[in-house]
Short mmCIF file of C-alpha atoms and ligand atoms in Angstrom, two decimals:
data_model
loop_
_atom_site.label_atom_id
_atom_site.label_comp_id
_atom_site.label_asym_id
_atom_site.label_seq_id
_atom_site.Cartn_x
_atom_site.Cartn_y
_atom_site.Cartn_z
CA MET A 1 220.24 -8.72 91.43
CA GLU A 2 222.80 -6.03 92.21
CA ASN A 3 221.42 -3.08 94.15
CA THR A 4 223.23 0.15 93.39
CA PHE A 5 220.68 2.46 94.97
CA GLU A 6 223.19 4.02 97.33
CA GLU A 7 225.46 5.18 94.52
CA THR A 8 225.28 8.93 93.89
CA ILE A 9 225.27 9.35 90.14
CA GLN A 10 226.26 12.73 88.73
CA ARG A 11 223.40 13.98 86.54
CA THR A 12 224.55 17.48 85.72
CA GLY A 13 225.57 17.84 82.11
CA THR A 14 223.01 15.27 80.90
CA ARG A 15 220.35 17.85 79.97
CA SER A 16 218.50 16.72 83.07
CA VAL A 17 215.46 18.89 83.76
CA LYS A 18 215.89 18.25 87.47
CA TRP A 19 219.63 19.03 87.72
CA ASP A 20 220.59 21.22 84.78
CA LEU A 21 217.80 23.81 85.03
CA LEU A 22 218.41 24.67 88.68
CA SER A 23 219.68 28.19 88.24
CA SER A 24 216.87 29.14 85.86
CA ILE A 25 214.20 27.66 88.13
CA TYR A 26 215.57 28.18 91.65
CA GLY A 27 217.98 31.02 90.94
CA SER A 28 221.05 29.10 92.10
CA ASN A 29 222.99 25.94 91.41
CA ASP A 30 223.50 25.44 95.18
CA VAL A 31 219.96 24.21 95.56
CA LEU A 32 219.55 20.44 96.12
CA PRO A 33 216.98 19.32 93.54
CA MET A 34 214.14 17.25 95.04
CA TRP A 35 211.43 18.21 92.62
CA VAL A 36 210.45 16.90 89.15
CA ALA A 37 209.24 13.28 89.27
CA ASP A 38 212.15 11.24 88.05
CA MET A 39 214.72 9.31 90.06
CA ASP A 40 218.43 9.87 90.70
CA LEU A 41 218.80 6.08 90.40
CA ALA A 42 220.03 3.93 87.54
CA VAL A 43 217.55 1.65 85.77
CA PRO A 44 217.67 -2.15 86.28
CA GLU A 45 220.80 -3.69 84.76
CA PRO A 46 218.83 -5.80 82.19
CA VAL A 47 217.14 -2.60 80.95
CA LYS A 48 220.49 -0.89 80.52
CA GLU A 49 221.88 -3.98 78.75
CA ALA A 50 218.90 -4.20 76.40
CA LEU A 51 219.29 -0.50 75.51
CA VAL A 52 223.04 -0.84 74.97
CA GLU A 53 222.52 -3.89 72.79
CA ARG A 54 219.88 -2.06 70.77
CA ALA A 55 222.15 1.00 70.48
CA GLN A 56 225.03 -1.19 69.27
CA HIS A 57 222.88 -2.21 66.32
CA GLY A 58 223.33 1.31 65.03
CA ILE A 59 220.12 1.71 63.04
CA PHE A 60 217.14 3.44 64.61
CA GLY A 61 214.51 3.33 61.92
CA TYR A 62 210.72 3.19 62.43
CA THR A 63 209.79 0.53 64.93
CA PHE A 64 206.46 -1.18 65.60
CA THR A 65 204.93 -2.75 68.69
CA ASP A 66 204.09 -6.44 68.46
CA GLN A 67 202.53 -9.27 70.44
CA LEU A 68 205.71 -9.79 72.42
CA ILE A 69 205.62 -6.33 73.96
CA ASN A 70 201.85 -6.65 74.42
CA LYS A 71 202.53 -9.88 76.29
CA SER A 72 205.06 -8.14 78.55
CA VAL A 73 202.40 -5.54 79.39
CA THR A 74 199.51 -7.98 79.96
CA GLU A 75 201.65 -10.31 82.08
CA TRP A 76 202.89 -7.39 84.16
CA LEU A 77 199.38 -6.13 84.85
CA LYS A 78 198.23 -9.61 85.76
CA LYS A 79 201.18 -10.37 88.01
CA ARG A 80 201.48 -6.99 89.79
CA HIS A 81 197.85 -5.82 89.81
CA GLN A 82 195.81 -9.02 89.23
CA TRP A 83 194.27 -7.27 86.24
CA ASP A 84 193.47 -9.53 83.33
CA ILE A 85 193.38 -7.58 80.09
CA LYS A 86 193.35 -8.57 76.43
CA GLN A 87 196.24 -7.53 74.20
CA SER A 88 193.77 -5.87 71.83
CA TRP A 89 192.74 -3.40 74.58
CA ILE A 90 196.17 -1.71 74.55
CA LEU A 91 197.04 1.48 72.68
CA TYR A 92 200.60 2.80 72.95
CA SER A 93 201.43 6.47 73.27
CA PRO A 94 204.44 8.70 73.96
CA GLY A 95 203.19 9.62 77.41
CA VAL A 96 200.34 9.42 79.88
CA ILE A 97 199.68 13.14 79.51
CA SER A 98 199.52 12.74 75.71
CA SER A 99 197.04 9.89 76.16
CA LEU A 100 194.87 11.99 78.44
CA HIS A 101 194.91 14.96 76.02
CA MET A 102 193.82 12.63 73.21
CA ALA A 103 191.11 11.03 75.36
CA VAL A 104 189.71 14.45 76.27
CA GLN A 105 189.64 15.52 72.62
CA ALA A 106 188.25 12.21 71.36
CA LEU A 107 185.59 11.55 73.95
CA THR A 108 184.42 14.97 75.16
CA GLU A 109 183.25 18.16 73.45
CA PRO A 110 184.15 21.84 73.98
CA GLY A 111 182.07 23.16 76.87
CA ASP A 112 181.78 19.73 78.53
CA ARG A 113 182.42 19.68 82.27
CA ILE A 114 185.44 17.62 83.34
CA MET A 115 186.16 16.93 87.00
CA ILE A 116 189.49 16.67 88.81
CA GLN A 117 190.36 16.21 92.48
CA THR A 118 192.55 19.00 93.77
CA PRO A 119 195.34 19.50 94.72
CA VAL A 120 196.56 17.49 91.75
CA TYR A 121 199.37 17.08 89.21
CA PRO A 122 199.46 20.48 87.42
CA PRO A 123 199.01 19.25 83.80
CA PHE A 124 195.51 18.02 84.78
CA TYR A 125 194.35 21.66 84.62
CA ASP A 126 195.63 21.97 81.05
CA LEU A 127 193.80 18.80 80.05
CA VAL A 128 190.58 20.67 80.66
CA ASN A 129 191.42 24.33 80.02
CA LEU A 130 193.47 23.97 76.82
CA HIS A 131 190.57 22.23 75.12
CA ASP A 132 187.92 24.72 76.20
CA ARG A 133 186.22 22.24 78.48
CA LYS A 134 184.89 23.45 81.85
CA LEU A 135 186.99 22.68 84.89
CA VAL A 136 185.08 21.16 87.80
CA LYS A 137 187.01 20.85 91.04
CA ASN A 138 186.19 18.26 93.64
CA PRO A 139 188.72 19.25 96.31
CA LEU A 140 190.09 16.45 98.44
CA ARG A 141 189.42 16.72 102.17
CA LEU A 142 192.29 16.82 104.63
CA GLN A 143 191.48 15.52 108.08
CA ASP A 144 194.43 15.28 110.47
CA ASP A 145 197.08 14.08 108.05
CA ARG A 146 194.92 12.04 105.69
CA TYR A 147 193.24 13.06 102.45
CA THR A 148 189.89 11.56 101.49
CA MET A 149 187.38 12.11 98.71
CA ASP A 150 184.36 14.32 99.35
CA PHE A 151 181.70 12.06 97.83
CA ASP A 152 178.76 14.35 98.59
CA HIS A 153 180.36 17.15 96.62
CA PHE A 154 181.51 14.63 93.97
CA GLU A 155 177.93 13.49 93.42
CA SER A 156 176.49 17.02 93.51
CA GLU A 157 178.82 17.97 90.66
CA LEU A 158 177.97 14.79 88.74
CA GLN A 159 174.29 15.70 89.06
CA LYS A 160 175.00 18.95 87.23
CA GLY A 161 176.40 16.90 84.33
CA VAL A 162 180.05 15.86 84.20
CA LYS A 163 181.25 14.27 80.98
CA ALA A 164 184.49 12.85 82.38
CA PHE A 165 186.26 12.47 85.69
CA ILE A 166 190.07 12.33 85.69
CA LEU A 167 191.15 10.07 88.52
CA CYS A 168 194.70 10.14 89.82
CA ASN A 169 195.51 6.81 91.47
CA PRO A 170 197.88 6.72 93.29
CA HIS A 171 197.33 10.40 93.82
CA ASN A 172 200.07 12.92 93.04
CA PRO A 173 200.81 14.91 95.23
CA VAL A 174 198.92 13.65 98.31
CA GLY A 175 200.21 10.08 98.05
CA ARG A 176 196.91 8.27 98.59
CA VAL A 177 196.42 4.81 97.09
CA TRP A 178 192.66 4.76 96.83
CA THR A 179 191.07 1.78 98.57
CA LYS A 180 188.65 -0.70 97.01
CA ASP A 181 185.77 0.93 98.92
CA GLU A 182 186.67 4.39 97.67
CA LEU A 183 187.07 3.19 94.09
CA GLU A 184 183.79 1.28 94.22
CA LYS A 185 182.04 4.45 95.33
CA VAL A 186 183.66 6.45 92.49
CA ALA A 187 182.67 3.71 90.04
CA GLU A 188 179.10 3.52 91.33
CA LEU A 189 178.62 7.30 91.08
CA CYS A 190 180.23 7.64 87.66
CA LEU A 191 178.07 4.81 86.30
CA LYS A 192 174.94 6.26 87.89
CA HIS A 193 175.58 9.68 86.33
CA ASP A 194 177.17 8.39 83.13
CA ALA A 195 180.55 10.07 83.54
CA LEU A 196 183.55 8.60 81.76
CA ILE A 197 186.61 7.83 83.88
CA PHE A 198 190.07 8.73 82.63
CA SER A 199 192.28 7.01 85.17
CA ASP A 200 195.90 8.11 85.43
CA GLU A 201 197.65 5.16 87.09
CA ILE A 202 201.23 6.05 86.20
CA HIS A 203 202.35 5.56 89.84
CA ALA A 204 200.58 2.17 90.14
CA ASP A 205 203.75 0.15 90.72
CA LEU A 206 205.08 2.40 93.48
CA ILE A 207 203.09 1.22 96.47
CA TYR A 208 204.30 1.06 100.06
CA PRO A 209 203.92 -2.08 102.20
CA GLY A 210 200.42 -2.39 103.63
CA HIS A 211 198.69 -0.82 100.61
CA LYS A 212 197.43 -2.26 97.35
CA HIS A 213 196.88 -0.59 94.00
CA ILE A 214 193.59 -1.52 92.36
CA PRO A 215 193.02 -0.48 88.75
CA ILE A 216 189.53 1.01 88.84
CA ALA A 217 188.71 -0.69 85.53
CA SER A 218 189.30 -4.08 87.17
CA LEU A 219 186.34 -3.63 89.53
CA SER A 220 183.62 -4.77 87.13
CA GLU A 221 182.84 -5.27 83.46
CA GLU A 222 180.57 -2.22 83.47
CA ILE A 223 183.20 0.09 84.90
CA ASN A 224 185.83 -1.39 82.60
CA GLN A 225 183.74 -0.28 79.60
CA GLN A 226 183.44 3.23 81.05
CA THR A 227 187.17 3.71 81.77
CA ILE A 228 190.34 4.67 79.91
CA THR A 229 193.31 3.61 82.06
CA CYS A 230 196.65 5.30 81.38
CA MET A 231 199.77 3.52 82.57
CA SER A 232 203.48 3.36 81.94
CA PRO A 233 206.66 1.83 83.32
CA THR A 234 208.36 5.24 83.15
CA LYS A 235 207.86 6.23 86.81
CA SER A 236 208.45 2.73 88.18
CA PHE A 237 211.71 2.16 86.26
CA ASN A 238 212.94 5.74 85.71
CA LEU A 239 212.42 5.83 81.94
CA ALA A 240 210.57 9.16 81.55
CA GLY A 241 213.05 10.49 78.98
CA LEU A 242 212.25 7.55 76.69
CA GLN A 243 208.69 8.79 76.18
CA VAL A 244 206.64 5.63 76.23
CA SER A 245 203.31 4.67 77.77
CA TYR A 246 200.06 2.91 76.98
CA LEU A 247 196.37 3.19 77.62
CA VAL A 248 193.90 0.38 78.12
CA THR A 249 190.22 0.16 77.30
CA PRO A 250 188.09 -2.78 76.17
CA ASP A 251 185.71 -0.49 74.27
CA ASN A 252 186.77 -0.59 70.61
CA LYS A 253 184.84 2.57 69.79
CA LYS A 254 186.56 4.62 72.48
CA ARG A 255 189.98 3.20 71.65
CA ASP A 256 189.48 3.85 67.93
CA ALA A 257 188.37 7.42 68.63
CA ILE A 258 191.49 8.05 70.73
CA ASN A 259 193.69 6.43 68.10
CA HIS A 260 192.10 8.69 65.50
CA GLN A 261 193.06 11.72 67.62
CA PHE A 262 196.64 10.50 67.80
CA LYS A 263 196.65 10.17 64.01
CA LYS A 264 195.22 13.66 63.60
CA GLN A 265 198.16 15.00 65.62
CA GLY A 266 200.61 12.95 63.53
CA VAL A 267 201.53 10.70 66.45
CA HIS A 268 201.75 7.25 64.91
CA ILE A 269 204.94 5.58 66.03
CA LEU A 270 206.85 5.01 69.28
CA ASN A 271 210.42 5.68 70.29
CA THR A 272 212.53 2.63 69.42
CA MET A 273 214.46 2.72 72.69
CA GLY A 274 211.25 3.17 74.66
CA ILE A 275 209.85 -0.07 73.27
CA THR A 276 213.06 -1.90 74.12
CA ALA A 277 213.02 -0.51 77.65
CA VAL A 278 209.38 -1.40 78.38
CA GLU A 279 209.93 -4.97 77.37
CA ALA A 280 213.13 -5.39 79.39
CA ALA A 281 211.70 -3.62 82.46
CA TYR A 282 208.51 -5.65 82.57
CA ASN A 283 210.20 -8.96 81.72
CA GLU A 284 213.29 -8.64 83.89
CA GLY A 285 212.84 -5.73 86.31
CA GLU A 286 210.52 -7.11 88.96
CA GLN A 287 213.14 -7.88 91.61
CA TRP A 288 214.73 -4.47 91.05
CA LEU A 289 211.34 -2.83 91.58
CA ASP A 290 210.81 -4.71 94.84
CA ASN A 291 214.25 -3.52 96.00
CA LEU A 292 213.41 0.03 94.92
CA ILE A 293 210.24 -0.01 97.00
CA GLN A 294 212.33 -1.00 100.04
CA LEU A 295 214.62 1.97 99.43
CA LEU A 296 211.69 4.36 98.98
CA ASP A 297 210.06 3.02 102.13
CA LYS A 298 213.31 3.62 104.04
CA ASN A 299 213.58 7.16 102.63
CA LYS A 300 209.95 7.90 103.40
CA LYS A 301 210.32 6.72 107.00
CA LEU A 302 213.43 8.87 107.34
CA VAL A 303 211.48 11.96 106.24
CA GLU A 304 208.61 11.09 108.60
CA SER A 305 210.84 10.49 111.62
CA SER A 306 213.07 13.51 110.94
CA PHE A 307 210.20 16.01 110.91
CA LYS A 308 208.21 14.28 113.66
CA ASP A 309 209.58 16.46 116.42
CA ILE A 310 209.29 19.84 114.76
CA PRO A 311 205.87 21.46 114.76
CA GLU A 312 206.57 23.54 111.65
CA ILE A 313 206.39 20.70 109.13
CA GLN A 314 203.88 17.87 109.09
CA VAL A 315 204.56 15.00 106.71
CA ILE A 316 201.46 13.64 104.99
CA PRO A 317 202.09 9.87 105.09
CA ALA A 318 202.37 8.60 101.53
CA GLU A 319 200.80 5.25 100.65
CA GLY A 320 202.29 5.26 97.16
CA THR A 321 204.52 7.35 94.85
CA TYR A 322 207.97 8.69 95.71
CA LEU A 323 206.54 12.16 96.27
CA ILE A 324 206.11 13.43 99.79
CA TRP A 325 203.58 16.17 100.50
CA LEU A 326 204.85 18.43 103.24
CA ASP A 327 202.34 20.47 105.19
CA CYS A 328 204.28 23.61 106.16
CA ARG A 329 201.28 25.71 107.18
CA SER A 330 202.43 25.80 110.80
CA MET A 331 205.39 27.85 109.67
CA GLN A 332 202.82 30.65 109.45
CA MET A 333 204.36 32.06 106.30
CA GLU A 334 202.62 33.50 103.31
CA HIS A 335 203.09 30.98 100.48
CA GLY A 336 205.53 33.11 98.44
CA ALA A 337 207.69 33.53 101.55
CA LEU A 338 207.60 29.77 102.18
CA LYS A 339 208.83 29.06 98.65
CA LYS A 340 211.59 31.62 99.05
CA PHE A 341 212.54 30.16 102.41
CA MET A 342 212.93 26.63 101.00
CA GLN A 343 214.87 27.91 98.03
CA GLU A 344 217.07 30.56 99.60
CA GLN A 345 217.42 29.59 103.26
CA ALA A 346 217.14 25.79 103.17
CA LYS A 347 218.53 25.60 99.62
CA VAL A 348 216.34 22.68 98.56
CA GLY A 349 214.47 22.60 95.28
CA LEU A 350 210.98 21.35 96.15
CA ASN A 351 207.81 21.60 94.05
CA ASP A 352 205.66 24.57 94.85
CA GLY A 353 202.44 23.40 96.51
CA VAL A 354 200.33 26.05 94.78
CA SER A 355 201.29 24.68 91.35
CA PHE A 356 198.96 21.77 92.25
CA GLY A 357 196.09 24.16 92.92
CA GLU A 358 195.18 26.78 95.52
CA GLU A 359 194.62 23.99 98.06
CA GLY A 360 198.40 23.52 97.97
CA SER A 361 199.06 26.88 99.62
CA GLY A 362 201.42 26.27 102.56
CA PHE A 363 202.51 22.91 101.15
CA MET A 364 205.61 21.78 99.29
CA ARG A 365 206.31 18.46 97.50
CA MET A 366 209.54 16.55 98.03
CA ASN A 367 210.88 13.84 95.71
CA ILE A 368 212.63 11.06 97.67
CA ALA A 369 213.62 8.83 94.73
CA CYS A 370 217.33 9.22 95.30
CA PRO A 371 220.04 7.64 97.45
CA THR A 372 219.27 7.92 101.16
CA VAL A 373 222.26 10.25 101.64
CA THR A 374 220.61 12.77 99.33
CA VAL A 375 217.31 12.58 101.20
CA LYS A 376 219.21 13.04 104.46
CA GLU A 377 221.02 16.06 103.02
CA GLY A 378 217.69 17.61 101.98
CA ILE A 379 216.17 16.98 105.42
CA ASP A 380 219.23 18.40 107.21
CA ARG A 381 219.13 21.54 105.10
CA ILE A 382 215.47 22.13 105.95
CA LEU A 383 215.92 21.36 109.66
CA LEU A 384 218.87 23.72 109.92
CA ALA A 385 217.03 26.54 108.16
CA VAL A 386 213.94 26.05 110.37
CA LYS A 387 216.14 26.10 113.49
CA LYS A 388 217.91 29.30 112.39
CA ARG A 389 214.56 30.95 111.92
CA GLN A 390 213.58 30.52 115.57
C1 PLP B 401 200.08 11.66 87.88
C2 PLP B 401 201.03 11.83 86.74
N1 PLP B 401 200.59 11.64 85.49
C3 PLP B 401 201.41 11.78 84.41
C4 PLP B 401 202.73 12.12 84.59
C5 PLP B 401 203.59 12.33 83.37
O1 PLP B 401 203.47 11.24 82.52
P1 PLP B 401 204.12 11.26 81.07
O2 PLP B 401 205.53 11.72 81.22
O3 PLP B 401 203.99 9.83 80.65
O4 PLP B 401 203.28 12.17 80.26
C6 PLP B 401 203.23 12.33 85.88
C7 PLP B 401 204.62 12.74 86.08
O5 PLP B 401 205.03 13.12 87.15
C8 PLP B 401 202.35 12.17 86.99
O6 PLP B 401 202.77 12.35 88.24
#
């Protein structure tokens, strides 16, 4: 399959959040955008062809999901993650964050305590706060350059009564792909203390060599019943603008309750093009994805080797995702000054570490899902600015 990953595709003028909002977000159009989690890379050719063919039809009326798309999903999960699910366990939704909002509303009550592991993808805070649930933080521990879960604290919070734990696996922004041992411990503790697990596995397909994604629900029948897994091909195949995802749970009661929430919000149908894209990506995109992972691995190694010799920036080695968590604390700058430095001196548009929680102070997140020349440009800009500072 043709690999066009080195082609720089102009995205300005496409209403791209990443490229067309630069001046309003970073104050200048000269900033190189390496922030919001989509890719500057074209989708697999068969996905583009399927969308073009569907567009040529010319009618975009209400569209339903059927057994064929279910089959694409179940076969994908089996083949890529060795997870055997039934078609009836799937519920489609416009996005993983929508699914999580519905799960919170359907399966927890106002005042319930919901736990997240910080620093974490910013909308996780809204999942708890916007619904008047109580936010419980189980901060991740950083030792050397590796994040781990603090299980003692995790259990002490569960003992106080936690209704649901929102797992992020692989974890955005710290890039961990949780191991079987870690997931078994999470599962054991959540079962022991009867906490539901809402597992955001949107980055599941983006795993670097040497690591393996394990859906937590696949660990045992008991944990499967306790878990709502939210997945989507949108990160893996760069389809976020098509607004499509799905959740999986074998428990009919939980799935029905979530579906009821969707209905209450008037969400009852999917985007026609999204359905077309999921099917084409899962049925015909596997080789493209394997090639993509090679590109991401190359880009990741480039970031790691480029910053290796400067003490100011330590790269947290990612095991999954195309998001690189940069530890800039050795720059000894107050966080606001660090943000300003990246924006105004280096002229790169990174995600602000503090948006992931206070634990992100002194950190920035870099998106490397772009041609290698773009990653190199971003690195060079940062290195030059750091050098000038000395
Ligand atoms: C962990 C995580 N969950 C969810 C999303 C967004 O998913 P969706 O666009 O399907 O709501 C992102 C996007 O970056 C993410 O990183």
